[in-house]
mmCIF file of N, CA and C in Angstrom:
data_model
loop_
_atom_site.group_PDB
_atom_site.id
_atom_site.type_symbol
_atom_site.label_atom_id
_atom_site.label_comp_id
_atom_site.label_asym_id
_atom_site.label_seq_id
_atom_site.Cartn_x
_atom_site.Cartn_y
_atom_site.Cartn_z
ATOM 1 N N UNK A 1 11.545 -31.984 9.549
ATOM 2 C CA UNK A 1 12.889 -31.664 9.402
ATOM 3 C C UNK A 1 13.259 -30.631 10.376
ATOM 4 N N UNK A 2 14.371 -30.928 11.054
ATOM 5 C CA UNK A 2 14.629 -30.127 12.389
ATOM 6 C C UNK A 2 15.644 -29.024 11.829
ATOM 7 N N UNK A 3 16.024 -28.179 12.765
ATOM 8 C CA UNK A 3 16.716 -26.831 12.547
ATOM 9 C C UNK A 3 18.228 -27.260 11.981
ATOM 10 N N UNK A 4 18.663 -28.142 12.503
ATOM 11 C CA UNK A 4 20.160 -28.698 12.005
ATOM 12 C C UNK A 4 20.048 -29.249 10.706
ATOM 13 N N UNK A 5 18.971 -29.910 10.306
ATOM 14 C CA UNK A 5 18.961 -30.558 8.995
ATOM 15 C C UNK A 5 18.555 -29.351 7.856
ATOM 16 N N UNK A 6 17.831 -28.271 8.353
ATOM 17 C CA UNK A 6 17.425 -27.450 7.534
ATOM 18 C C UNK A 6 18.808 -26.527 7.180
ATOM 19 N N UNK A 7 19.768 -26.263 8.177
ATOM 20 C CA UNK A 7 20.889 -25.658 7.947
ATOM 21 C C UNK A 7 21.748 -26.282 7.010
ATOM 22 N N UNK A 8 21.933 -27.477 7.227
ATOM 23 C CA UNK A 8 22.746 -28.392 6.372
ATOM 24 C C UNK A 8 22.403 -28.418 5.036
ATOM 25 N N UNK A 9 21.065 -28.435 4.638
ATOM 26 C CA UNK A 9 20.400 -28.453 3.526
ATOM 27 C C UNK A 9 20.698 -27.091 2.709
ATOM 28 N N UNK A 10 20.482 -25.994 3.597
ATOM 29 C CA UNK A 10 20.718 -24.595 2.906
ATOM 30 C C UNK A 10 22.217 -24.500 2.528
ATOM 31 N N UNK A 11 23.307 -24.903 3.404
ATOM 32 C CA UNK A 11 24.594 -24.922 2.963
ATOM 33 C C UNK A 11 25.060 -25.873 1.819
ATOM 34 N N UNK A 12 24.260 -27.018 1.691
ATOM 35 C CA UNK A 12 24.428 -27.758 0.468
ATOM 36 C C UNK A 12 23.908 -26.907 -0.855
ATOM 37 N N UNK A 13 22.944 -26.366 -0.587
ATOM 38 C CA UNK A 13 22.290 -25.804 -1.882
ATOM 39 C C UNK A 13 23.262 -24.610 -2.225
ATOM 40 N N UNK A 14 23.814 -23.817 -1.298
ATOM 41 C CA UNK A 14 24.660 -22.777 -1.400
ATOM 42 C C UNK A 14 25.869 -23.278 -2.304
ATOM 43 N N UNK A 15 26.393 -24.350 -1.822
ATOM 44 C CA UNK A 15 27.586 -24.812 -2.446
ATOM 45 C C UNK A 15 27.351 -25.305 -3.826
ATOM 46 N N UNK A 16 26.030 -25.859 -4.037
ATOM 47 C CA UNK A 16 25.843 -26.323 -5.471
ATOM 48 C C UNK A 16 25.523 -25.103 -6.243
ATOM 49 N N UNK A 17 25.007 -24.010 -5.775
ATOM 50 C CA UNK A 17 24.664 -22.925 -6.614
ATOM 51 C C UNK A 17 25.765 -22.054 -6.683
ATOM 52 N N UNK A 18 26.887 -22.352 -6.263
ATOM 53 C CA UNK A 18 28.164 -21.602 -6.001
ATOM 54 C C UNK A 18 28.069 -20.118 -5.467
ATOM 55 N N UNK A 19 27.261 -20.149 -4.412
ATOM 56 C CA UNK A 19 26.991 -18.983 -3.726
ATOM 57 C C UNK A 19 28.022 -18.718 -2.597
ATOM 58 N N UNK A 20 28.904 -19.674 -2.408
ATOM 59 C CA UNK A 20 29.975 -19.568 -1.535
ATOM 60 C C UNK A 20 30.997 -18.652 -2.105
ATOM 61 N N UNK A 21 31.788 -17.865 -1.277
ATOM 62 C CA UNK A 21 32.832 -16.884 -1.949
ATOM 63 C C UNK A 21 34.145 -17.724 -1.877
ATOM 64 N N UNK A 22 35.000 -17.258 -2.906
ATOM 65 C CA UNK A 22 36.258 -17.696 -2.956
ATOM 66 C C UNK A 22 37.267 -16.855 -2.968
ATOM 67 N N UNK A 23 38.239 -16.918 -2.304
ATOM 68 C CA UNK A 23 39.329 -15.901 -2.174
ATOM 69 C C UNK A 23 40.781 -16.565 -2.585
ATOM 70 N N UNK A 24 41.188 -15.931 -3.747
ATOM 71 C CA UNK A 24 42.613 -16.326 -4.360
ATOM 72 C C UNK A 24 43.470 -15.218 -3.905
ATOM 73 N N UNK A 25 44.586 -15.767 -3.326
ATOM 74 C CA UNK A 25 45.800 -14.680 -3.041
ATOM 75 C C UNK A 25 47.110 -15.144 -3.778
ATOM 76 N N UNK A 26 47.609 -14.195 -4.442
ATOM 77 C CA UNK A 26 48.897 -14.317 -5.214
ATOM 78 C C UNK A 26 49.948 -13.540 -4.577
ATOM 79 N N UNK A 27 50.811 -14.163 -3.960
ATOM 80 C CA UNK A 27 51.817 -13.584 -3.280
ATOM 81 C C UNK A 27 51.290 -12.668 -2.106
ATOM 82 N N UNK A 28 51.756 -11.598 -1.927
ATOM 83 C CA UNK A 28 51.116 -10.387 -1.138
ATOM 84 C C UNK A 28 50.745 -9.220 -1.917
ATOM 85 N N UNK A 29 50.509 -9.545 -3.225
ATOM 86 C CA UNK A 29 50.240 -8.248 -4.021
ATOM 87 C C UNK A 29 48.751 -8.430 -4.680
ATOM 88 N N UNK A 30 48.223 -9.398 -4.840
ATOM 89 C CA UNK A 30 46.744 -9.497 -5.371
ATOM 90 C C UNK A 30 45.904 -10.495 -4.578
ATOM 91 N N UNK A 31 44.694 -10.061 -4.304
ATOM 92 C CA UNK A 31 43.697 -10.935 -3.775
ATOM 93 C C UNK A 31 42.450 -10.757 -4.830
ATOM 94 N N UNK A 32 41.849 -11.956 -5.187
ATOM 95 C CA UNK A 32 40.535 -11.985 -5.918
ATOM 96 C C UNK A 32 39.467 -12.572 -5.161
ATOM 97 N N UNK A 33 38.508 -11.923 -4.870
ATOM 98 C CA UNK A 33 37.284 -12.317 -4.091
ATOM 99 C C UNK A 33 36.022 -12.538 -5.154
ATOM 100 N N UNK A 34 35.647 -13.734 -5.234
ATOM 101 C CA UNK A 34 34.549 -14.306 -6.065
ATOM 102 C C UNK A 34 33.240 -13.994 -5.293
ATOM 103 N N UNK A 35 32.198 -13.933 -5.804
ATOM 104 C CA UNK A 35 30.812 -13.892 -5.315
ATOM 105 C C UNK A 35 30.602 -12.814 -4.274
ATOM 106 N N UNK A 36 31.254 -11.720 -4.692
ATOM 107 C CA UNK A 36 31.100 -10.518 -3.579
ATOM 108 C C UNK A 36 29.840 -9.718 -3.907
ATOM 109 N N UNK A 37 29.159 -9.141 -2.981
ATOM 110 C CA UNK A 37 27.846 -8.500 -3.038
ATOM 111 C C UNK A 37 28.070 -7.022 -3.050
ATOM 112 N N UNK A 38 29.042 -6.439 -2.277
ATOM 113 C CA UNK A 38 29.144 -5.027 -2.150
ATOM 114 C C UNK A 38 30.521 -4.413 -1.641
ATOM 115 N N UNK A 39 30.850 -3.503 -2.051
ATOM 116 C CA UNK A 39 32.133 -2.873 -1.614
ATOM 117 C C UNK A 39 31.762 -1.951 -0.455
ATOM 118 N N UNK A 40 32.148 -2.188 0.912
ATOM 119 C CA UNK A 40 31.622 -1.441 2.117
ATOM 120 C C UNK A 40 32.591 -0.262 2.434
ATOM 121 N N UNK A 41 33.929 -0.543 2.103
ATOM 122 C CA UNK A 41 34.792 0.485 2.164
ATOM 123 C C UNK A 41 36.100 0.275 1.476
ATOM 124 N N UNK A 42 36.713 1.378 1.019
ATOM 125 C CA UNK A 42 37.848 1.141 0.246
ATOM 126 C C UNK A 42 38.854 2.425 0.491
ATOM 127 N N UNK A 43 40.140 2.262 0.804
ATOM 128 C CA UNK A 43 40.953 3.385 0.832
ATOM 129 C C UNK A 43 42.468 2.539 0.782
ATOM 130 N N UNK A 44 43.604 3.377 0.846
ATOM 131 C CA UNK A 44 44.819 2.915 0.503
ATOM 132 C C UNK A 44 45.217 1.733 1.677
ATOM 133 N N UNK A 45 44.776 1.667 2.679
ATOM 134 C CA UNK A 45 45.031 0.625 3.643
ATOM 135 C C UNK A 45 43.996 -0.457 4.113
ATOM 136 N N UNK A 46 42.761 -0.101 3.602
ATOM 137 C CA UNK A 46 41.728 -1.207 3.964
ATOM 138 C C UNK A 46 40.621 -1.298 2.678
ATOM 139 N N UNK A 47 40.417 -2.357 2.294
ATOM 140 C CA UNK A 47 39.319 -2.830 1.397
ATOM 141 C C UNK A 47 38.471 -3.787 2.046
ATOM 142 N N UNK A 48 37.009 -3.265 2.410
ATOM 143 C CA UNK A 48 36.211 -4.129 3.089
ATOM 144 C C UNK A 48 34.904 -4.450 2.129
ATOM 145 N N UNK A 49 34.923 -5.816 1.857
ATOM 146 C CA UNK A 49 34.062 -6.401 0.800
ATOM 147 C C UNK A 49 32.894 -7.294 1.565
ATOM 148 N N UNK A 50 31.824 -7.087 1.251
ATOM 149 C CA UNK A 50 30.677 -8.042 1.750
ATOM 150 C C UNK A 50 30.314 -9.082 0.767
ATOM 151 N N UNK A 51 30.429 -10.285 1.307
ATOM 152 C CA UNK A 51 29.923 -11.369 0.565
ATOM 153 C C UNK A 51 28.753 -12.002 1.111
ATOM 154 N N UNK A 52 28.196 -13.002 0.736
ATOM 155 C CA UNK A 52 27.052 -13.675 1.182
ATOM 156 C C UNK A 52 26.813 -13.699 2.691
ATOM 157 N N UNK A 53 27.730 -14.427 3.199
ATOM 158 C CA UNK A 53 27.519 -14.554 4.872
ATOM 159 C C UNK A 53 28.755 -13.889 5.671
ATOM 160 N N UNK A 54 29.697 -13.376 4.864
ATOM 161 C CA UNK A 54 30.862 -12.754 5.595
ATOM 162 C C UNK A 54 31.243 -11.348 4.911
ATOM 163 N N UNK A 55 32.067 -10.687 5.911
ATOM 164 C CA UNK A 55 32.803 -9.437 5.507
ATOM 165 C C UNK A 55 34.242 -9.696 5.347
ATOM 166 N N UNK A 56 34.769 -9.523 4.188
ATOM 167 C CA UNK A 56 36.288 -9.732 4.072
ATOM 168 C C UNK A 56 37.033 -8.489 4.159
ATOM 169 N N UNK A 57 38.003 -8.351 5.028
ATOM 170 C CA UNK A 57 38.761 -7.111 5.168
ATOM 171 C C UNK A 57 40.214 -7.419 4.745
ATOM 172 N N UNK A 58 40.794 -6.712 3.821
ATOM 173 C CA UNK A 58 42.015 -6.832 3.130
ATOM 174 C C UNK A 58 42.646 -5.461 3.607
ATOM 175 N N UNK A 59 43.863 -5.849 4.369
ATOM 176 C CA UNK A 59 44.746 -4.726 5.012
ATOM 177 C C UNK A 59 46.047 -4.644 4.374
ATOM 178 N N UNK A 60 46.566 -3.492 4.062
ATOM 179 C CA UNK A 60 47.922 -3.361 3.408
ATOM 180 C C UNK A 60 48.213 -2.024 3.121
ATOM 181 N N UNK A 61 48.953 -1.837 2.176
ATOM 182 C CA UNK A 61 49.333 -0.326 1.772
ATOM 183 C C UNK A 61 49.187 -0.291 0.213
ATOM 184 N N UNK A 62 48.875 0.940 -0.138
ATOM 185 C CA UNK A 62 48.713 1.162 -1.555
ATOM 186 C C UNK A 62 47.706 0.214 -2.258
ATOM 187 N N UNK A 63 46.524 0.016 -1.373
ATOM 188 C CA UNK A 63 45.618 -1.024 -2.067
ATOM 189 C C UNK A 63 44.701 -0.106 -2.951
ATOM 190 N N UNK A 64 44.263 -0.904 -3.977
ATOM 191 C CA UNK A 64 43.295 -0.326 -5.014
ATOM 192 C C UNK A 64 42.480 -1.482 -5.645
ATOM 193 N N UNK A 65 41.214 -1.146 -5.974
ATOM 194 C CA UNK A 65 40.371 -2.156 -6.702
ATOM 195 C C UNK A 65 40.544 -2.129 -8.141
ATOM 196 N N UNK A 66 40.507 -3.287 -8.728
ATOM 197 C CA UNK A 66 40.413 -3.272 -10.223
ATOM 198 C C UNK A 66 39.437 -4.507 -10.574
ATOM 199 N N UNK A 67 39.241 -4.554 -11.857
ATOM 200 C CA UNK A 67 38.524 -5.733 -12.229
ATOM 201 C C UNK A 67 37.218 -6.022 -11.446
ATOM 202 N N UNK A 68 36.302 -5.033 -11.342
ATOM 203 C CA UNK A 68 35.075 -5.353 -10.568
ATOM 204 C C UNK A 68 33.844 -5.500 -11.495
ATOM 205 N N UNK A 69 33.754 -6.804 -11.568
ATOM 206 C CA UNK A 69 32.640 -7.210 -12.543
ATOM 207 C C UNK A 69 32.181 -8.431 -12.250
ATOM 208 N N UNK A 70 30.888 -8.678 -12.604
ATOM 209 C CA UNK A 70 30.212 -10.072 -12.326
ATOM 210 C C UNK A 70 30.488 -10.631 -10.988
ATOM 211 N N UNK A 71 30.227 -9.759 -9.841
ATOM 212 C CA UNK A 71 30.284 -10.286 -8.593
ATOM 213 C C UNK A 71 31.628 -10.852 -8.220
ATOM 214 N N UNK A 72 32.822 -10.191 -8.769
ATOM 215 C CA UNK A 72 34.030 -10.725 -8.323
ATOM 216 C C UNK A 72 35.031 -9.360 -8.336
ATOM 217 N N UNK A 73 35.898 -9.279 -7.469
ATOM 218 C CA UNK A 73 36.768 -8.106 -7.555
ATOM 219 C C UNK A 73 38.183 -8.476 -7.193
ATOM 220 N N UNK A 74 38.980 -7.642 -7.728
ATOM 221 C CA UNK A 74 40.503 -8.071 -7.686
ATOM 222 C C UNK A 74 41.125 -6.681 -6.859
ATOM 223 N N UNK A 75 41.918 -6.972 -5.886
ATOM 224 C CA UNK A 75 42.457 -6.015 -4.938
ATOM 225 C C UNK A 75 43.990 -6.105 -5.166
ATOM 226 N N UNK A 76 44.626 -4.969 -5.461
ATOM 227 C CA UNK A 76 45.914 -4.880 -5.829
ATOM 228 C C UNK A 76 46.583 -4.142 -4.705
ATOM 229 N N UNK A 77 48.039 -4.343 -4.568
ATOM 230 C CA UNK A 77 48.736 -3.642 -3.417
ATOM 231 C C UNK A 77 49.655 -4.412 -2.682
ATOM 232 N N UNK A 78 50.130 -3.872 -1.655
ATOM 233 C CA UNK A 78 50.854 -4.541 -0.833
ATOM 234 C C UNK A 78 50.027 -5.113 0.436
ATOM 235 N N UNK A 79 49.614 -6.426 0.361
ATOM 236 C CA UNK A 79 48.693 -6.932 1.323
ATOM 237 C C UNK A 79 49.450 -7.446 2.519
ATOM 238 N N UNK A 80 48.994 -6.931 3.552
ATOM 239 C CA UNK A 80 49.574 -7.496 4.937
ATOM 240 C C UNK A 80 48.665 -8.524 5.702
ATOM 241 N N UNK A 81 47.476 -8.441 5.593
ATOM 242 C CA UNK A 81 46.534 -9.378 6.054
ATOM 243 C C UNK A 81 45.091 -9.533 5.712
ATOM 244 N N UNK A 82 44.444 -10.513 5.815
ATOM 245 C CA UNK A 82 43.149 -10.630 5.283
ATOM 246 C C UNK A 82 42.207 -11.306 6.502
ATOM 247 N N UNK A 83 41.168 -10.607 6.894
ATOM 248 C CA UNK A 83 40.302 -10.987 7.888
ATOM 249 C C UNK A 83 39.129 -11.368 7.396
ATOM 250 N N UNK A 84 38.380 -12.390 7.922
ATOM 251 C CA UNK A 84 37.092 -13.000 7.510
ATOM 252 C C UNK A 84 36.117 -12.863 8.694
ATOM 253 N N UNK A 85 35.092 -12.068 8.603
ATOM 254 C CA UNK A 85 34.223 -11.853 9.699
ATOM 255 C C UNK A 85 32.874 -12.516 9.413
ATOM 256 N N UNK A 86 32.331 -13.128 10.239
ATOM 257 C CA UNK A 86 30.995 -13.576 10.015
ATOM 258 C C UNK A 86 29.979 -12.571 10.209
ATOM 259 N N UNK A 87 29.110 -12.235 9.209
ATOM 260 C CA UNK A 87 28.309 -11.211 9.537
ATOM 261 C C UNK A 87 27.206 -11.446 10.639
ATOM 262 N N UNK A 88 26.752 -12.554 10.721
ATOM 263 C CA UNK A 88 25.843 -12.894 12.052
ATOM 264 C C UNK A 88 26.603 -12.436 13.356
ATOM 265 N N UNK A 89 27.762 -12.615 13.405
ATOM 266 C CA UNK A 89 28.277 -12.231 14.715
ATOM 267 C C UNK A 89 28.393 -10.843 14.880
ATOM 268 N N UNK A 90 28.460 -9.845 13.709
ATOM 269 C CA UNK A 90 28.468 -8.507 13.914
ATOM 270 C C UNK A 90 27.055 -7.868 14.072
ATOM 271 N N UNK A 91 26.027 -8.634 13.741
ATOM 272 C CA UNK A 91 24.652 -8.110 14.084
ATOM 273 C C UNK A 91 24.141 -8.056 15.561
#
């Protein structure tokens, strides 16, 4: 099995096992991130969350975290942007 096939197999396993992250945005006031691993930073203008393969940055005003349980988190406030950064690119 070559490297490309191994990568595809890994991605398929992650998808089947629900290890991919899901982000739901409701208007510009709520973002729910599922399958998160760690809160990296949180203040009134930035919430940075680590997922399996990515870091998710939620930028806005008056941000606060709520409902952090079972690997999902809800971010509330006035959301202005969401950035998704590949962790491999940052290493």
